[in-house]
PDB file of C-alpha atoms in Angstrom:
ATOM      1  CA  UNK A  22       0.000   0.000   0.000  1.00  0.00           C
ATOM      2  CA  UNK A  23       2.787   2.314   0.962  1.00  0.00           C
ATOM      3  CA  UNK A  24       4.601   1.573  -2.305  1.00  0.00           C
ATOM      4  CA  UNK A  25       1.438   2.088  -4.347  1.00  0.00           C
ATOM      5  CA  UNK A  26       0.786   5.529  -2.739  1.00  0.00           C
ATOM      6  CA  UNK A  27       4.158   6.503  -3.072  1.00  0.00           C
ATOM      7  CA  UNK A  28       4.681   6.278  -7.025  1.00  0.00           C
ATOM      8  CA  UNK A  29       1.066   7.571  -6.591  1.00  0.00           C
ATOM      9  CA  UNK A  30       2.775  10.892  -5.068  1.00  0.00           C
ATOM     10  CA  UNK A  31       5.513  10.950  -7.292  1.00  0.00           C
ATOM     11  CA  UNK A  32       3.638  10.793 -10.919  1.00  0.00           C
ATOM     12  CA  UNK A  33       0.956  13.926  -9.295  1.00  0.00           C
ATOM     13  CA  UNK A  34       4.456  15.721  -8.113  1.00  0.00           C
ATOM     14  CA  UNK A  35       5.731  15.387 -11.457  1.00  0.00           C
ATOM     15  CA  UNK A  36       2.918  16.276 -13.429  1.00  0.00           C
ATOM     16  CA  UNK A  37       3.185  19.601 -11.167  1.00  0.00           C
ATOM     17  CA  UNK A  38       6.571  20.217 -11.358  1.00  0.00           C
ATOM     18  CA  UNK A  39       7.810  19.689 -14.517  1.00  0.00           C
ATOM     19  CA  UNK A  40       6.897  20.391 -17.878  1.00  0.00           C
ATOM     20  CA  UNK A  41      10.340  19.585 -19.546  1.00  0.00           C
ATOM     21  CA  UNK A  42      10.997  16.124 -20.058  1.00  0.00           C
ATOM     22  CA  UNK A  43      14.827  16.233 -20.682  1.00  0.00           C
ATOM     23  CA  UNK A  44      15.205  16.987 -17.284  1.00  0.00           C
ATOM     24  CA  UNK A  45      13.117  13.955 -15.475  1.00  0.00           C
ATOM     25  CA  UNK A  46      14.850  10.442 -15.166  1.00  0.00           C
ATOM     26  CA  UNK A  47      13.786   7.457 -17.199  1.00  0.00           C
ATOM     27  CA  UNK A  48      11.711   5.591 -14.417  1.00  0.00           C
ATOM     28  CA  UNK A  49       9.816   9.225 -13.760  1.00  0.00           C
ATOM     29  CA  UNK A  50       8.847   9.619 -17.683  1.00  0.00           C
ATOM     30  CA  UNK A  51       7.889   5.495 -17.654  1.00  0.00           C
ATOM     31  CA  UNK A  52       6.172   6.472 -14.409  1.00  0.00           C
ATOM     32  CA  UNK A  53       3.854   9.058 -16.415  1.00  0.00           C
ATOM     33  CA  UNK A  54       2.428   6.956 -19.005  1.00  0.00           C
ATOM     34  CA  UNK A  55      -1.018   7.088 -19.104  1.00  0.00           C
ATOM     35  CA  UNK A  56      -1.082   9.193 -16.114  1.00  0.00           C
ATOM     36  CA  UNK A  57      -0.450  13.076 -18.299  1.00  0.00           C
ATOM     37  CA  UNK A  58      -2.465  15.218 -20.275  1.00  0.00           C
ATOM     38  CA  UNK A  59      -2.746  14.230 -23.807  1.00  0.00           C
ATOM     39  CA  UNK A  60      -1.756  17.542 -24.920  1.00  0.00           C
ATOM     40  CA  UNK A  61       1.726  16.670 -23.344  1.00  0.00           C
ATOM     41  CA  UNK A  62       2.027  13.346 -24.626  1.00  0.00           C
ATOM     42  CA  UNK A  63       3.225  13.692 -27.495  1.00  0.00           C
ATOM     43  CA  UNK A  64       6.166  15.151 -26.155  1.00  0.00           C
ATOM     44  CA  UNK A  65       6.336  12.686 -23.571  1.00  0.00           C
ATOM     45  CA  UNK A  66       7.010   9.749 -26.264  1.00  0.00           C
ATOM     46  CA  UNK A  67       9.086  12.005 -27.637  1.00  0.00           C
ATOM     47  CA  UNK A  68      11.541  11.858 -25.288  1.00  0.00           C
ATOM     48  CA  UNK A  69      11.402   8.414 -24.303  1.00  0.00           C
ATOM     49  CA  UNK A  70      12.044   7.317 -27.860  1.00  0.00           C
ATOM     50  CA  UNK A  71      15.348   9.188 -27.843  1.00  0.00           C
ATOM     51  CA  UNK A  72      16.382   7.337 -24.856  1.00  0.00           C
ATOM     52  CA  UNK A  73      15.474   3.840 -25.794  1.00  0.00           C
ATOM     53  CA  UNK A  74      18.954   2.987 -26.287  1.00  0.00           C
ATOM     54  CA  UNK A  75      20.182   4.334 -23.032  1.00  0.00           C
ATOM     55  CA  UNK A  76      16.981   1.938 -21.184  1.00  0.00           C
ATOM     56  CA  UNK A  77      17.470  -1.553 -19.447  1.00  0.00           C
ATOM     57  CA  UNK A  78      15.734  -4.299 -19.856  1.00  0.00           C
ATOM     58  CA  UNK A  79      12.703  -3.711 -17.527  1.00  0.00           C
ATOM     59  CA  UNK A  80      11.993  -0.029 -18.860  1.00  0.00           C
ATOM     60  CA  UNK A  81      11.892  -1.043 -22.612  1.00  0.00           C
ATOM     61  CA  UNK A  82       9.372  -3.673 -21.848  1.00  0.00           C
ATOM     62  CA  UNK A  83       7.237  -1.449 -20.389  1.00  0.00           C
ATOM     63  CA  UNK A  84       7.671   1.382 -22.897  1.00  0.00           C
ATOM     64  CA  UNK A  85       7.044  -1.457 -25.565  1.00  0.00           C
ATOM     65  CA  UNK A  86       4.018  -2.634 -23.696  1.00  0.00           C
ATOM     66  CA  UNK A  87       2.549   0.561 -23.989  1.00  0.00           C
ATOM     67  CA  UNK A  88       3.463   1.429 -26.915  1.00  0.00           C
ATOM     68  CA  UNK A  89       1.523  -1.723 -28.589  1.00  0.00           C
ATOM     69  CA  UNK A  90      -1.327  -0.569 -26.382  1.00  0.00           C
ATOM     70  CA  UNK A  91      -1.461   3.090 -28.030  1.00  0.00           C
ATOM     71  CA  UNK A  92      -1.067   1.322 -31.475  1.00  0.00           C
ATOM     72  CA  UNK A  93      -3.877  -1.071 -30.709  1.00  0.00           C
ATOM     73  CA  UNK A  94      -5.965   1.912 -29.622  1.00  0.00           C
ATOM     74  CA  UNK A  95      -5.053   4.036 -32.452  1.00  0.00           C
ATOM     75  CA  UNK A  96      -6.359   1.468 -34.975  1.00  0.00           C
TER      76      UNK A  96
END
């Protein structure tokens, strides 16, 4: 529960706090998927497509989970 309300707390603290993507870690951009405005979005993907290569293991999977999901939605 604790952990749960924590990441809870950090993707609203985020969404407050910063606008500019460069500046946020990986796990804090993977943290905002489907949690930010869709007028940011496209930004957000933005960013997290130039740092694919940079990602482990556990962060691409995610990013590639959602990223069938907003495919799958699209179509």
């Amino acid at each position: 529960m604790k952990k749960i309300l924590f990441v809870w707390l950090l993707v609203l603290s985020t969404l407050w706090a910063k606008t500019d993507f460069s500046e946020m870690s990986t796990e804090e951009l993977i943290a905002l998927i489907g949690y930010i405005d869709p007028s940011k979005e496209e930004r957000l993907y933005e960013e997290l497509d130039t740092r694919l290569d940079q990602m482990s293991e556990t962060q691409k999977a995610l990013y590639e989970e959602d990223k069938k999901r907003r495919d799958n939605a699209q179509n």
